[in-house]
Coordinates of C-alpha atoms in Angstrom, one line a residue:
Chain A
M67 CA -23.9 -129.3 -78.2
T68 CA -21.7 -130.6 -81.1
Y69 CA -20.0 -133.0 -78.7
L70 CA -23.7 -134.3 -77.6
N71 CA -24.7 -134.5 -81.2
L72 CA -21.2 -136.2 -82.3
F73 CA -22.2 -138.4 -79.5
L74 CA -25.9 -139.2 -80.5
A75 CA -24.6 -139.5 -84.3
F76 CA -22.4 -142.5 -84.0
F77 CA -24.2 -143.9 -80.6
R78 CA -27.3 -144.3 -83.0
S79 CA -25.4 -146.1 -86.4
G80 CA -23.8 -147.7 -83.5
M81 CA -26.6 -149.0 -81.5
L82 CA -28.6 -150.0 -85.1
G83 CA -26.1 -151.5 -87.0
Y84 CA -26.3 -155.0 -87.2
G85 CA -23.7 -157.7 -88.5
G86 CA -20.4 -155.7 -87.9
G87 CA -19.0 -151.8 -89.2
P88 CA -19.3 -152.4 -92.4
S89 CA -23.2 -152.5 -92.4
S90 CA -23.5 -149.5 -90.1
I91 CA -22.1 -147.6 -93.0
P92 CA -25.0 -146.8 -94.8
L93 CA -26.3 -145.5 -91.0
V94 CA -23.6 -143.3 -90.4
H95 CA -23.8 -141.7 -93.8
K96 CA -27.3 -140.7 -93.0
E97 CA -26.1 -139.0 -89.9
V98 CA -23.5 -137.4 -91.0
V99 CA -24.2 -136.3 -94.1
G100 CA -28.3 -135.9 -93.7
K101 CA -29.3 -135.0 -90.7
Y102 CA -25.8 -132.9 -89.1
K103 CA -24.2 -132.1 -92.8
W104 CA -21.3 -131.9 -91.5
M105 CA -20.2 -133.4 -94.9
N106 CA -21.1 -133.3 -98.3
D107 CA -21.9 -136.8 -100.3
E108 CA -18.6 -137.0 -101.8
E109 CA -16.4 -135.8 -98.7
F110 CA -18.3 -138.9 -97.2
G111 CA -17.4 -140.9 -100.6
D112 CA -13.0 -140.0 -100.1
V113 CA -13.5 -140.7 -96.2
L114 CA -14.7 -144.2 -97.0
A115 CA -12.3 -144.9 -99.5
L116 CA -9.8 -144.1 -97.6
G117 CA -10.9 -146.0 -94.7
N118 CA -11.0 -148.7 -97.2
T119 CA -7.2 -148.3 -97.9
L120 CA -6.2 -149.0 -94.4
P121 CA -6.7 -152.3 -92.4
G122 CA -9.0 -152.8 -89.3
P123 CA -12.4 -152.2 -88.4
I124 CA -14.0 -149.5 -90.8
A125 CA -16.8 -148.7 -88.2
T126 CA -14.6 -146.9 -85.7
K127 CA -12.1 -145.6 -88.3
M128 CA -15.2 -143.5 -89.8
A129 CA -16.2 -142.5 -86.3
G130 CA -12.5 -141.7 -85.3
Y131 CA -12.1 -139.3 -88.4
I132 CA -15.0 -137.2 -88.9
G133 CA -15.5 -137.0 -85.1
Y134 CA -11.9 -135.5 -85.2
R135 CA -13.1 -133.2 -88.1
V136 CA -16.4 -132.3 -86.9
A137 CA -14.4 -131.1 -83.2
G138 CA -10.5 -132.2 -82.8
F139 CA -9.1 -134.7 -80.3
L140 CA -11.9 -134.5 -78.4
G141 CA -14.7 -135.0 -80.8
L142 CA -12.4 -138.1 -82.0
I143 CA -12.7 -139.8 -78.7
I144 CA -16.3 -139.3 -78.1
A145 CA -17.4 -140.7 -81.5
L146 CA -15.4 -144.0 -81.1
L147 CA -16.7 -144.2 -77.6
A148 CA -20.5 -143.5 -78.7
T149 CA -19.3 -145.9 -81.4
M150 CA -18.3 -149.4 -79.2
L151 CA -18.3 -148.7 -75.4
P152 CA -22.7 -149.4 -75.0
T153 CA -22.3 -152.8 -76.9
I154 CA -18.9 -153.6 -75.7
I155 CA -20.2 -153.5 -72.2
L156 CA -23.9 -155.1 -72.6
M157 CA -21.6 -158.3 -74.0
I158 CA -19.1 -158.1 -71.2
L159 CA -22.0 -158.0 -68.7
L160 CA -24.1 -160.8 -70.7
L161 CA -21.2 -162.9 -71.2
T162 CA -20.1 -163.2 -67.9
S163 CA -23.6 -163.8 -66.4
L164 CA -23.8 -166.8 -68.7
R165 CA -20.8 -168.2 -67.5
D166 CA -22.0 -168.6 -64.0
Y167 CA -24.6 -170.8 -65.2
K168 CA -21.9 -172.7 -67.7
D169 CA -22.8 -176.2 -66.3
Q170 CA -26.6 -176.2 -67.2
P171 CA -27.7 -177.9 -70.0
W172 CA -29.9 -175.8 -71.1
V173 CA -27.1 -173.2 -71.3
Q174 CA -24.9 -176.0 -73.0
G175 CA -27.3 -177.1 -75.7
M176 CA -28.2 -173.2 -76.3
T177 CA -24.3 -173.2 -77.4
K178 CA -24.7 -176.0 -79.8
G179 CA -27.5 -174.4 -81.1
V180 CA -25.9 -171.2 -81.9
I181 CA -23.0 -173.0 -83.7
P182 CA -25.0 -174.1 -86.4
V183 CA -26.4 -170.7 -87.1
V184 CA -22.5 -168.4 -86.3
A185 CA -21.0 -171.0 -89.3
V186 CA -23.4 -170.2 -91.9
M187 CA -23.3 -166.3 -91.2
L188 CA -18.9 -167.1 -91.6
A189 CA -20.3 -168.7 -95.2
V190 CA -22.4 -166.2 -96.2
L191 CA -18.7 -163.5 -94.6
T192 CA -16.8 -165.9 -96.7
W193 CA -18.5 -165.7 -100.6
Q194 CA -18.2 -161.9 -99.4
F195 CA -15.5 -161.7 -99.8
V196 CA -15.0 -164.3 -102.7
D197 CA -17.0 -162.2 -104.3
A198 CA -15.1 -158.7 -103.9
S199 CA -11.8 -160.4 -104.9
K200 CA -13.5 -161.8 -108.1
K201 CA -14.6 -158.2 -108.7
S202 CA -11.1 -156.5 -108.1
L203 CA -8.8 -159.4 -109.2
G204 CA -10.8 -161.4 -111.8
L205 CA -12.1 -165.1 -111.1
K206 CA -8.9 -167.2 -112.9
I207 CA -6.5 -165.0 -110.4
S208 CA -8.7 -165.5 -107.6
L209 CA -9.3 -169.0 -107.9
I210 CA -5.3 -169.4 -108.0
H211 CA -5.1 -166.9 -104.7
I212 CA -7.5 -168.6 -102.8
F213 CA -5.9 -172.3 -103.9
A214 CA -2.9 -171.6 -102.2
G215 CA -4.1 -170.0 -99.6
V216 CA -6.0 -173.2 -98.8
L217 CA -3.0 -175.5 -99.0
L218 CA -0.5 -172.7 -97.2
L219 CA -2.8 -171.7 -94.3
Q220 CA -5.1 -175.2 -93.6
F221 CA -2.6 -177.8 -95.2
L222 CA 0.6 -176.6 -94.5
G223 CA -0.4 -174.6 -91.2
V224 CA 1.6 -171.2 -91.9
H225 CA 0.7 -168.1 -89.8
P226 CA -2.0 -166.1 -91.9
G227 CA -0.1 -162.8 -90.9
I228 CA 2.9 -164.7 -93.0
V229 CA 1.0 -164.8 -95.5
I230 CA -1.0 -161.4 -95.8
G231 CA 2.4 -159.9 -95.3
L232 CA 4.0 -162.0 -98.0
L233 CA 0.9 -160.8 -100.4
L234 CA 0.9 -156.9 -99.2
A235 CA 4.9 -157.3 -99.7
Y236 CA 4.1 -158.0 -103.4
A237 CA 1.0 -155.4 -103.8
L238 CA 3.8 -152.6 -102.5
F239 CA 6.7 -153.4 -104.0
G240 CA 6.5 -155.9 -107.1
P241 CA 5.4 -155.2 -110.7
V242 CA 2.5 -153.6 -111.5
K243 CA 0.6 -151.8 -114.7
E244 CA 0.7 -148.2 -114.4
K245 CA -2.3 -146.8 -115.9
K246 CA -2.3 -143.5 -117.0
E247 CA -5.2 -142.1 -115.6
N248 CA -3.6 -143.5 -111.9
V249 CA -0.6 -141.7 -112.6
V250 CA -2.4 -138.5 -113.4
R251 CA -4.5 -138.8 -110.5
L252 CA -1.2 -139.0 -108.1
R253 CA -0.1 -135.8 -109.6
E254 CA -3.4 -134.3 -108.6
G255 CA -3.2 -136.0 -105.1
E256 CA 0.5 -134.4 -104.7
K257 CA -0.9 -130.9 -105.3
T258 CA -3.9 -131.1 -102.8
G259 CA -2.2 -133.4 -100.5
Chain B
M243 CA 3.0 -159.5 -69.7
T244 CA -0.1 -161.0 -69.9
F245 CA -1.2 -156.9 -71.6
W246 CA 1.3 -157.3 -73.6
H247 CA -0.3 -160.3 -74.9
I248 CA -3.4 -159.1 -74.8
F249 CA -2.2 -155.9 -77.2
L250 CA -0.5 -158.3 -80.0
A251 CA -2.8 -160.4 -80.3
F252 CA -5.2 -157.8 -81.1
F253 CA -2.9 -155.4 -83.4
I254 CA -2.0 -158.1 -85.5
P255 CA -5.5 -158.9 -86.7
G256 CA -5.8 -155.1 -86.7
I257 CA -3.1 -154.5 -89.1
L258 CA -3.1 -157.2 -91.1
G259 CA -7.2 -157.5 -91.7
Y260 CA -8.7 -155.5 -95.0
G261 CA -11.8 -155.4 -95.6
G262 CA -13.3 -154.1 -92.1
G263 CA -13.5 -155.8 -88.7
P264 CA -15.3 -158.9 -89.8
A265 CA -12.0 -159.5 -92.3
S266 CA -10.3 -159.7 -88.9
I267 CA -12.5 -162.8 -87.1
P268 CA -10.3 -165.4 -88.9
L269 CA -7.5 -163.5 -87.4
I270 CA -8.2 -163.2 -84.3
E271 CA -9.7 -166.5 -83.8
N272 CA -5.8 -167.6 -84.8
E273 CA -4.5 -165.5 -82.0
V274 CA -7.0 -165.8 -79.2
V275 CA -7.5 -170.0 -79.7
D276 CA -4.3 -171.4 -81.7
R277 CA -1.8 -169.0 -79.9
Y278 CA -2.5 -168.1 -76.8
E279 CA -5.4 -170.5 -76.1
W280 CA -7.4 -168.2 -74.2
L281 CA -10.5 -169.8 -75.7
S282 CA -11.8 -172.8 -76.9
V283 CA -13.2 -172.9 -80.7
T284 CA -16.6 -173.8 -78.6
E285 CA -16.0 -170.3 -76.1
F286 CA -15.1 -168.7 -79.3
T287 CA -18.5 -169.1 -81.1
E288 CA -20.5 -168.2 -78.3
V289 CA -18.2 -165.0 -77.6
L290 CA -18.7 -165.1 -82.2
A291 CA -22.3 -165.7 -81.9
L292 CA -23.1 -163.1 -78.7
G293 CA -21.0 -160.6 -80.7
N294 CA -23.3 -161.2 -83.8
A295 CA -26.3 -160.8 -81.8
L296 CA -25.8 -157.2 -80.7
P297 CA -25.6 -154.2 -82.7
G298 CA -22.1 -152.2 -83.3
P299 CA -19.2 -152.9 -85.0
I300 CA -17.7 -157.0 -84.5
A301 CA -14.1 -156.6 -84.2
T302 CA -14.3 -154.1 -80.6
K303 CA -16.7 -156.0 -79.4
M304 CA -14.4 -158.8 -79.3
A305 CA -11.1 -157.8 -78.3
G306 CA -13.3 -155.8 -75.7
Y307 CA -15.0 -158.8 -74.5
I308 CA -11.4 -161.0 -74.6
G309 CA -8.9 -158.3 -73.2
F310 CA -11.1 -158.0 -70.4
Q311 CA -11.6 -162.1 -69.9
E312 CA -8.1 -162.3 -69.4
G313 CA -7.0 -158.7 -68.0
G314 CA -10.1 -157.2 -66.7
W315 CA -11.0 -153.9 -67.5
L316 CA -7.9 -152.7 -68.6
G317 CA -7.4 -156.0 -70.5
A318 CA -10.4 -154.6 -72.3
L319 CA -9.2 -151.2 -73.1
V320 CA -5.4 -152.9 -74.2
G321 CA -7.1 -155.3 -76.4
V322 CA -9.6 -152.4 -77.8
F323 CA -6.7 -149.9 -78.0
A324 CA -4.6 -152.4 -80.1
T325 CA -7.3 -152.8 -82.0
V326 CA -8.6 -149.4 -83.3
A327 CA -5.9 -147.5 -82.7
P328 CA -3.0 -148.1 -85.4
S329 CA -5.0 -147.6 -88.4
L330 CA -7.4 -144.7 -87.0
L331 CA -3.4 -143.0 -86.1
L332 CA -3.1 -143.7 -90.0
M333 CA -6.0 -141.7 -90.8
V334 CA -5.9 -138.7 -89.0
A335 CA -2.7 -138.1 -88.5
F336 CA -0.9 -139.1 -91.8
L337 CA -4.3 -138.3 -94.0
G338 CA -1.5 -136.1 -96.6
L339 CA 0.1 -139.0 -97.2
V340 CA -2.7 -141.6 -97.4
Y341 CA -4.7 -139.4 -99.5
K342 CA -2.3 -139.0 -102.0
F343 CA -1.6 -142.8 -102.7
K344 CA -5.4 -143.4 -102.1
D345 CA -5.8 -144.3 -106.3
S346 CA -2.2 -145.3 -106.1
P347 CA -2.3 -148.5 -107.6
R348 CA -0.3 -150.4 -105.2
V349 CA -2.2 -149.4 -102.7
K350 CA -5.2 -150.9 -104.3
N351 CA -3.3 -154.0 -104.6
M352 CA -2.9 -154.5 -101.0
S353 CA -6.8 -154.5 -99.8
A354 CA -7.2 -156.1 -103.3
Y355 CA -4.9 -159.4 -102.9
V356 CA -5.6 -159.4 -99.5
K357 CA -9.7 -160.5 -100.0
P358 CA -9.4 -164.2 -101.7
T359 CA -7.0 -164.9 -98.3
I360 CA -9.3 -163.5 -96.4
A361 CA -12.1 -165.6 -98.2
V362 CA -10.1 -168.7 -97.5
L363 CA -10.0 -167.6 -93.6
L364 CA -13.0 -167.1 -93.1
G365 CA -13.8 -170.4 -95.2
I366 CA -11.9 -172.4 -92.8
M367 CA -13.6 -171.1 -90.1
A368 CA -16.9 -171.8 -91.1
Y369 CA -16.1 -175.1 -92.2
Q370 CA -14.1 -175.7 -88.9
F371 CA -17.9 -174.2 -87.2
F372 CA -20.1 -177.3 -88.9
F373 CA -17.4 -179.8 -88.4
E374 CA -17.8 -179.3 -84.0
S375 CA -22.0 -178.9 -84.8
F376 CA -21.6 -182.1 -87.2
T377 CA -19.4 -184.4 -84.4
G378 CA -21.5 -182.2 -82.0
V379 CA -25.2 -182.8 -82.2
G380 CA -25.4 -185.1 -85.0
W381 CA -26.2 -183.7 -88.7
M382 CA -30.0 -183.8 -88.7
H383 CA -29.9 -180.8 -85.7
T384 CA -26.7 -179.2 -88.0
L385 CA -28.7 -179.2 -91.0
F386 CA -32.1 -177.8 -90.2
L387 CA -30.6 -175.6 -87.9
A388 CA -27.9 -174.6 -91.1
G389 CA -30.3 -174.4 -94.0
A390 CA -33.3 -172.8 -91.7
S391 CA -31.0 -169.9 -90.1
F392 CA -30.1 -169.3 -94.3
L393 CA -33.3 -168.7 -95.3
L394 CA -34.8 -167.2 -92.6
M395 CA -31.5 -164.5 -92.6
E396 CA -30.7 -164.3 -96.4
K397 CA -33.8 -164.8 -98.4
V398 CA -36.5 -163.6 -95.6
K399 CA -33.7 -160.8 -94.5
V400 CA -35.4 -161.4 -91.3
S401 CA -32.3 -159.7 -88.6
P402 CA -29.1 -162.0 -87.2
V403 CA -30.5 -161.0 -84.0
F404 CA -33.8 -163.4 -84.1
V405 CA -32.4 -166.0 -86.0
I406 CA -29.8 -166.3 -83.1
I407 CA -32.1 -165.7 -80.5
G408 CA -34.4 -168.8 -82.0
S409 CA -31.6 -170.7 -82.5
L410 CA -30.5 -170.4 -78.6
G411 CA -34.2 -171.3 -77.8
Y412 CA -33.7 -174.4 -80.5
G413 CA -30.6 -175.3 -78.4
A414 CA -31.8 -174.6 -75.0
V415 CA -34.6 -176.8 -75.6
F416 CA -33.8 -180.0 -78.0
L417 CA -30.3 -179.8 -77.8
A418 CA -30.4 -179.9 -73.5

């Protein structure tokens, strides 16, 4: 029963979430906290914060981790599959059948019609990331990062992995202003963790 | 060898993309279009457009489809595994450790420092796509489609599914 509920919870939040994983978070919250009460608000917030500390897609991290907490390793697998398998199969079927009509002029027209829409979606995402970094780093530092990024990535052709790797290394090993409250929280974390 | 490449192509975006799946889109493009040349820019746009028209997480849909195209069902499995497993394993296996450092300023800085770079990568992709559309169908169609889709999605809050279906219809009729 738990396995079925896990499947249903993550199948629904996967199938109803448009705009990638981050937009399905409220739906996951509704299922996990509201409907099945596997966690309370605070625990869910903790899991989300943890997920955001790590790289990679957020929806699958949430599904996998919550599935694991509720029903062990099999729960992890079920929640993960429910989140992503239906749409992956749909995607493969649709795209492979479209490929058969690739040379038809109307299919080529469809491809051309959708490019500006995808460009707009990416532009909106760009703005969301600019806004997020403005909030965490401040406008001035964000702009410096952005100008340096454009120079390195677009004009010097440096691989983004190198740029991001260096930034991560700097975050981990570079100088940091330790605030008092953070130190206290870290100690608390040591006891519980 | 192909499977190893599929693994690498999705493992790298998976461990570098801070900010959820959408953050790893330009990193995936870098691997599958620029490095391995499995898809042209136009094909990548198609995959991305259809991925956005369907529900669910975007990074795994792209990994699943591109993995399938290059290596069949096993390829799809490898692509999805490389996308999902590394950070999920960290979260499940080392939860205590991750929890301990959750509020550490250094760990917080990691995602904060990466965000502007992700913004740049997304911005460059948006520019590429506008440019491609501009040279392909001219500025009038491009401006119309971009303007209309922006208004519908961001102001009227129409679901992207309908906007994408609408643009496909427009393309089939007016851009064929």
